[in-house]
Amino acid sequence: MSKRIWHHPEVPADESTVAWRSAGQLQDTAEFRQWLDREFPQGAAEMADSDDAETSRRSFLKLMGASTALAGFGMAACRRPEAYIVPYTSAPEWVIPGKATYYATNMPRPHGATPLVVTTFEGRPTKLSPNSLHPDAEGTDVFAQASILDLYSPSRSRTILQGGRKAPRENLNALIANLAILPAANIGFLFGTDISPTRRRLVSELASKFSAARFYQYEALAGNRSESFGDGVRQVVDFSRADRILSLDCDFVSTDPQGPVTPFFDRRKPEGADYGNAPDAAGLNRLYVVEAAFTLTGGMADHRLRVAPSQVTAVAAQIARGLGAQVPGLSGIAPLTDPMQIEWVNALVEDLQANAGRSAVLAGSRQPAALHHLALAINLALGGIGGEGPLLVVDTGVQGMGTLADLTADINAGAIETLVFVTPGNPVYDAPADLDFAAALAKVPTSIHFGMRTDATAHACTWHIPAAHYLESWSDTLSARGVYGVVQPMILPLYPDCISEFELLQALLSEDGNLLSGEGEEGAASPAYTAVRTTFSAFGGEGEAAWKTFLREGFLAASAFDATSPVLAAGAGDAMAAANAPAPTKDSLEVVFATDASVYDGRWIDNAWLQEAPDPISKLCWDNAALIAPKTAKALGIYDRTTELEPINSTLGLKVK
């Protein structure tokens, strides 16, 4: 098809004909010109002045393609390891140009690792897919898919900083070596909440070497769930066994995962589906949602109750009373007064009682501790924990880690002289305001930030170490149900100053503090590789055959968390007393800081793919309308749930035109 020449109308004299692609191009500073020359070496000349409007998009892309292709010949960073310690899944004689090879790995996440299969071409990872062989396989979400872009991100941290300025590697080596020979140092470590058996072992060794060491963990969106279950205890949901699900401000299908969610969708297929390992599962599940803001989970709900954020706890208390749950201090929470809300709750309670043992009540991570205590009490009353129930409470084995509040208190008390940040969080930016963490951090003589971005915490620390991407690192992790998985590198770190978490911890544990990255001395295996092999042996994986199978499949099938029996925490009564908040009014508003589906807690802010991704709520499908309006669904011949839902529809006053 030939191009058309468009004859646009004349532009009025008082209007500009210049369109700027960014604020930087408008300002046209010297820094912007330097950045443009570095980022687009060939195209910068084409866009040097206003005449770039005469340059066609086709010509520009041809120039960029040529410059990128030429640059590829000199990409020494994308080199294959010199020590071949990662076997191929289908052992070829050698790498065939243009033919993909596949490796199994896992992406560490706060709620449990995501099992992946990585597609690579000539040693460069290009695509992530779910590992369907994994027991906890559930596909991939937007964050997992976008994570590969972080590997090649131009805004990724790549140099060591000391006092905000670029520093030579020798200075960092001297710092680590000095710390390694001070076993009495008052050193603190702040980790994330993802679980790694090797990290757990290294933390134990660090505690033995550094007598005054203290350990903490922090995730901005972890919430107060641990206060109801206890230290190191988590709840995992088996949605294939859940006939009734109540979400109390918990967006479990999107930003607040509670376990593999694929079985939840399987049990919402009107045409019938395989309902997993639940022996007596029959029919569709039913989802109730109580929330303030519209979420992806709320959009899929059969019945949704919109309330103010502070009133979610009041609704949960009303449900607990109706089910006879025993919670200290429950009487201190005022009962509901809205007739519509009372009718909604009464119908819900009747449905949950009729499905006792097959119901799951989930509390959102951003809700206060009182709501998590209430959710646990309701689940105990319904008998849905353990056995054939949909809920499993597991012991992760991670105990004794302090919180960010504990760390702030220790800093203010002078107990921390050296602080090492090994968390993907950004506490200087997103810590609760009442902690005033930034002011406390300024009191620490030596602070070391380890991460992939130079965020607010990195600039507030005295040192910054660029972290290797998980596709460049040896590590291990656990899934939501505790399946042990490997994190293996696809390539060496793209930038020589980038190191992995285990390489940093191993250097502190060594006698001389020698900090190695990517590979060991004279092409030997990375210290992180050795650390993971040691941990794998403790899981019963002895011998090369077992190790190669582990690398090929990406997980150890016989591993899982130990189940435990939860009890209501002793502090539940105090939490109830603090939860009796009045409803908002026009003179007393409530502000909600919600998890973002594109940037999460801000750590994905510079990921271009996520910035362009559409809001998942806008992708709700027509099937959800059928789930919300069963009479309309029957009339259209989609499926028939009218008989099943008619009693509760009439109770809730559902009207379908």
XYZ file of C-alpha atoms in Angstrom, residues 194-458:
265
model
C 11.221 -13.750 50.596
C 12.472 -17.055 51.999
C 15.783 -18.612 51.015
C 17.174 -21.692 52.831
C 20.739 -20.676 51.964
C 20.189 -17.188 53.363
C 18.735 -18.727 56.502
C 21.869 -20.860 56.889
C 24.215 -17.929 56.223
C 22.348 -15.775 58.737
C 22.975 -18.460 61.343
C 26.683 -18.427 60.475
C 26.796 -14.624 60.613
C 25.204 -14.730 64.065
C 27.920 -17.137 65.185
C 30.751 -15.025 63.772
C 29.486 -11.564 64.773
C 28.506 -11.778 68.413
C 26.634 -8.448 68.367
C 24.917 -8.935 64.986
C 21.189 -8.210 64.716
C 18.849 -9.289 61.935
C 15.659 -7.701 60.656
C 13.308 -8.056 57.701
C 11.133 -5.526 55.929
C 8.621 -5.338 53.094
C 6.461 -2.250 52.792
C 3.374 -4.299 51.849
C 3.852 -7.304 54.134
C 1.227 -5.999 56.566
C 0.246 -7.318 60.002
C -0.591 -10.891 59.043
C 2.238 -12.362 61.122
C 0.760 -10.894 64.323
C -2.186 -13.303 64.143
C -0.295 -16.463 63.100
C 2.965 -15.993 64.986
C 6.630 -15.548 64.116
C 7.566 -17.285 60.872
C 4.085 -18.745 60.282
C 2.070 -18.154 57.112
C -1.310 -19.104 55.701
C -1.653 -20.639 52.233
C -4.952 -21.183 50.420
C -5.819 -24.200 48.289
C -8.534 -22.669 46.121
C -9.405 -26.020 44.574
C -10.977 -26.977 47.927
C -12.741 -23.655 48.590
C -16.475 -23.675 47.832
C -17.040 -20.305 49.524
C -14.458 -17.515 49.683
C -14.787 -14.300 51.647
C -12.283 -11.566 50.852
C -11.961 -8.862 53.482
C -10.197 -6.189 51.430
C -7.859 -8.852 50.010
C -7.081 -8.591 46.289
C -5.788 -12.163 46.146
C -6.030 -12.547 42.359
C -3.755 -9.559 41.739
C -1.640 -7.590 44.205
C -2.201 -9.542 47.455
C -1.504 -13.236 46.645
C -2.515 -15.917 49.155
C -1.412 -19.003 47.240
C -1.594 -20.440 43.703
C -4.671 -18.799 42.212
C -5.151 -20.899 39.056
C -7.505 -23.365 40.830
C -9.717 -20.420 41.789
C -10.268 -19.597 38.124
C -10.730 -23.280 37.262
C -13.645 -23.473 39.661
C -15.336 -20.498 38.025
C -15.771 -22.099 34.612
C -19.500 -22.533 33.979
C -18.926 -25.200 31.343
C -17.238 -27.429 33.914
C -13.629 -28.034 34.817
C -11.242 -30.296 36.615
C -11.457 -29.032 40.176
C -8.038 -30.118 41.272
C -7.363 -32.544 44.117
C -10.567 -31.842 46.060
C -12.325 -35.245 46.130
C -15.850 -33.931 46.733
C -15.646 -30.637 44.856
C -18.735 -30.031 42.760
C -19.982 -26.953 41.022
C -18.733 -23.403 40.952
C -17.228 -21.597 43.889
C -18.797 -18.429 45.255
C -16.863 -15.263 46.052
C -17.882 -12.564 48.533
C -15.855 -9.368 48.744
C -15.901 -6.596 51.350
C -13.750 -3.681 50.246
C -13.503 0.071 49.848
C -11.783 0.537 46.476
C -12.688 -1.437 43.375
C -10.131 -4.211 42.810
C -9.687 -7.008 40.309
C -10.925 -9.490 42.918
C -13.912 -7.282 43.703
C -14.791 -7.091 40.028
C -15.039 -10.882 39.908
C -17.168 -11.172 43.049
C -20.600 -12.806 43.051
C -21.533 -10.461 45.897
C -19.606 -7.310 46.792
C -20.155 -5.003 49.765
C -18.538 -1.564 49.538
C -17.662 -0.012 52.881
C -15.218 2.570 54.189
C -11.705 1.152 54.808
C -11.961 1.480 58.594
C -15.326 -0.307 58.598
C -14.067 -3.574 57.099
C -13.129 -4.646 60.629
C -16.640 -3.810 61.863
C -18.148 -6.012 59.134
C -15.759 -8.840 60.034
C -16.743 -8.494 63.701
C -20.422 -8.785 62.749
C -19.639 -11.961 60.780
C -17.679 -13.373 63.719
C -20.650 -12.794 66.039
C -23.001 -14.503 63.616
C -20.728 -17.557 63.412
C -20.112 -17.713 67.151
C -16.339 -17.155 66.837
C -14.559 -16.648 70.147
C -12.413 -13.519 70.038
C -11.308 -11.566 73.141
C -12.566 -8.001 73.032
C -15.085 -8.689 70.261
C -17.845 -7.019 72.233
C -15.858 -3.763 72.182
C -16.410 -3.335 68.430
C -19.705 -1.616 67.754
C -22.253 -3.671 65.765
C -23.448 -2.599 62.342
C -26.462 -0.312 62.126
C -27.045 -0.086 58.378
C -30.005 -2.392 57.509
C -28.592 -3.268 54.085
C -25.221 -4.242 55.548
C -26.903 -6.322 58.248
C -28.980 -8.224 55.669
C -25.870 -8.773 53.546
C -23.907 -10.152 56.494
C -26.779 -12.383 57.688
C -27.103 -13.978 54.254
C -23.331 -14.454 54.091
C -23.205 -16.057 57.544
C -25.950 -18.501 56.552
C -24.050 -19.484 53.414
C -20.744 -19.923 55.280
C -22.391 -22.076 57.927
C -23.929 -24.264 55.234
C -20.439 -24.784 53.781
C -18.428 -25.134 56.976
C -15.129 -26.873 56.356
C -15.135 -25.779 52.721
C -14.939 -22.007 53.224
C -11.963 -19.640 53.359
C -11.891 -16.137 54.846
C -8.969 -13.965 53.690
C -7.820 -10.667 55.215
C -5.965 -8.041 53.177
C -2.372 -7.284 54.046
C -2.970 -3.544 54.478
C -5.706 -4.088 57.075
C -4.908 -3.740 60.813
C -3.959 -6.644 63.055
C -7.494 -6.806 64.492
C -8.919 -7.892 61.144
C -6.333 -10.667 60.806
C -7.235 -11.950 64.278
C -10.916 -11.907 63.306
C -10.243 -13.755 60.035
C -8.314 -16.459 61.885
C -11.091 -16.800 64.493
C -13.729 -17.124 61.757
C -11.688 -19.764 59.901
C -11.232 -21.711 63.131
C -14.981 -21.529 63.779
C -15.710 -22.783 60.249
C -13.180 -25.616 60.497
C -11.496 -24.748 57.215
C -7.878 -25.029 58.427
C -6.050 -28.304 57.863
C -7.404 -31.690 56.867
C -9.632 -31.465 53.807
C -10.153 -27.740 54.335
C -8.928 -25.081 51.887
C -6.544 -23.393 54.343
C -3.098 -24.556 55.365
C -1.020 -22.818 58.041
C 2.701 -23.547 57.612
C 5.890 -22.910 59.558
C 8.477 -21.272 57.287
C 11.322 -21.754 59.752
C 12.246 -18.049 59.720
C 12.130 -16.909 63.339
C 13.798 -14.234 65.401
C 13.903 -11.530 62.729
C 13.146 -8.048 64.003
C 10.856 -5.533 62.330
C 11.682 -2.112 60.934
C 10.359 -0.595 64.151
C 12.821 -2.768 66.113
C 15.656 -1.639 63.846
C 14.749 2.028 64.320
C 14.691 1.595 68.087
C 18.080 -0.166 68.074
C 19.622 2.594 65.937
C 18.316 5.301 68.265
C 19.698 3.322 71.214
C 23.168 3.231 69.624
C 23.209 -0.563 69.143
C 23.912 -0.411 65.388
C 27.197 0.948 64.042
C 27.110 -0.756 60.635
C 23.878 -1.447 58.781
C 23.608 -3.578 55.622
C 20.436 -3.252 53.519
C 19.683 -6.471 51.628
C 15.999 -5.816 51.062
C 14.270 -4.891 47.796
C 12.239 -2.380 49.810
C 13.004 1.315 50.110
C 12.435 2.148 53.797
C 13.686 5.743 53.594
C 10.862 6.367 51.132
C 8.041 4.055 52.241
C 8.567 3.430 55.973
C 5.726 4.582 58.259
C 6.075 8.289 58.928
C 5.941 7.926 62.708
C 9.200 5.926 62.656
C 11.157 8.812 61.087
C 13.509 6.186 59.692
C 15.509 8.610 57.553
C 16.542 10.598 60.631
C 17.489 7.391 62.446
C 19.566 6.131 59.498
C 21.603 9.338 59.526
C 22.906 8.327 62.979
C 24.508 5.110 61.675
C 28.252 5.648 61.025
C 28.456 3.087 58.185
C 25.457 2.074 56.102
C 25.681 -0.169 53.028
C 22.835 -0.327 50.533
C 22.683 -3.368 48.258
C 20.190 -3.104 45.402
C 19.503 -2.751 41.693
C 18.325 0.866 41.910
C 19.813 3.994 43.382
C 16.648 4.898 45.266
C 16.156 7.150 48.287
C 17.670 4.589 50.663
C 20.742 4.186 48.442
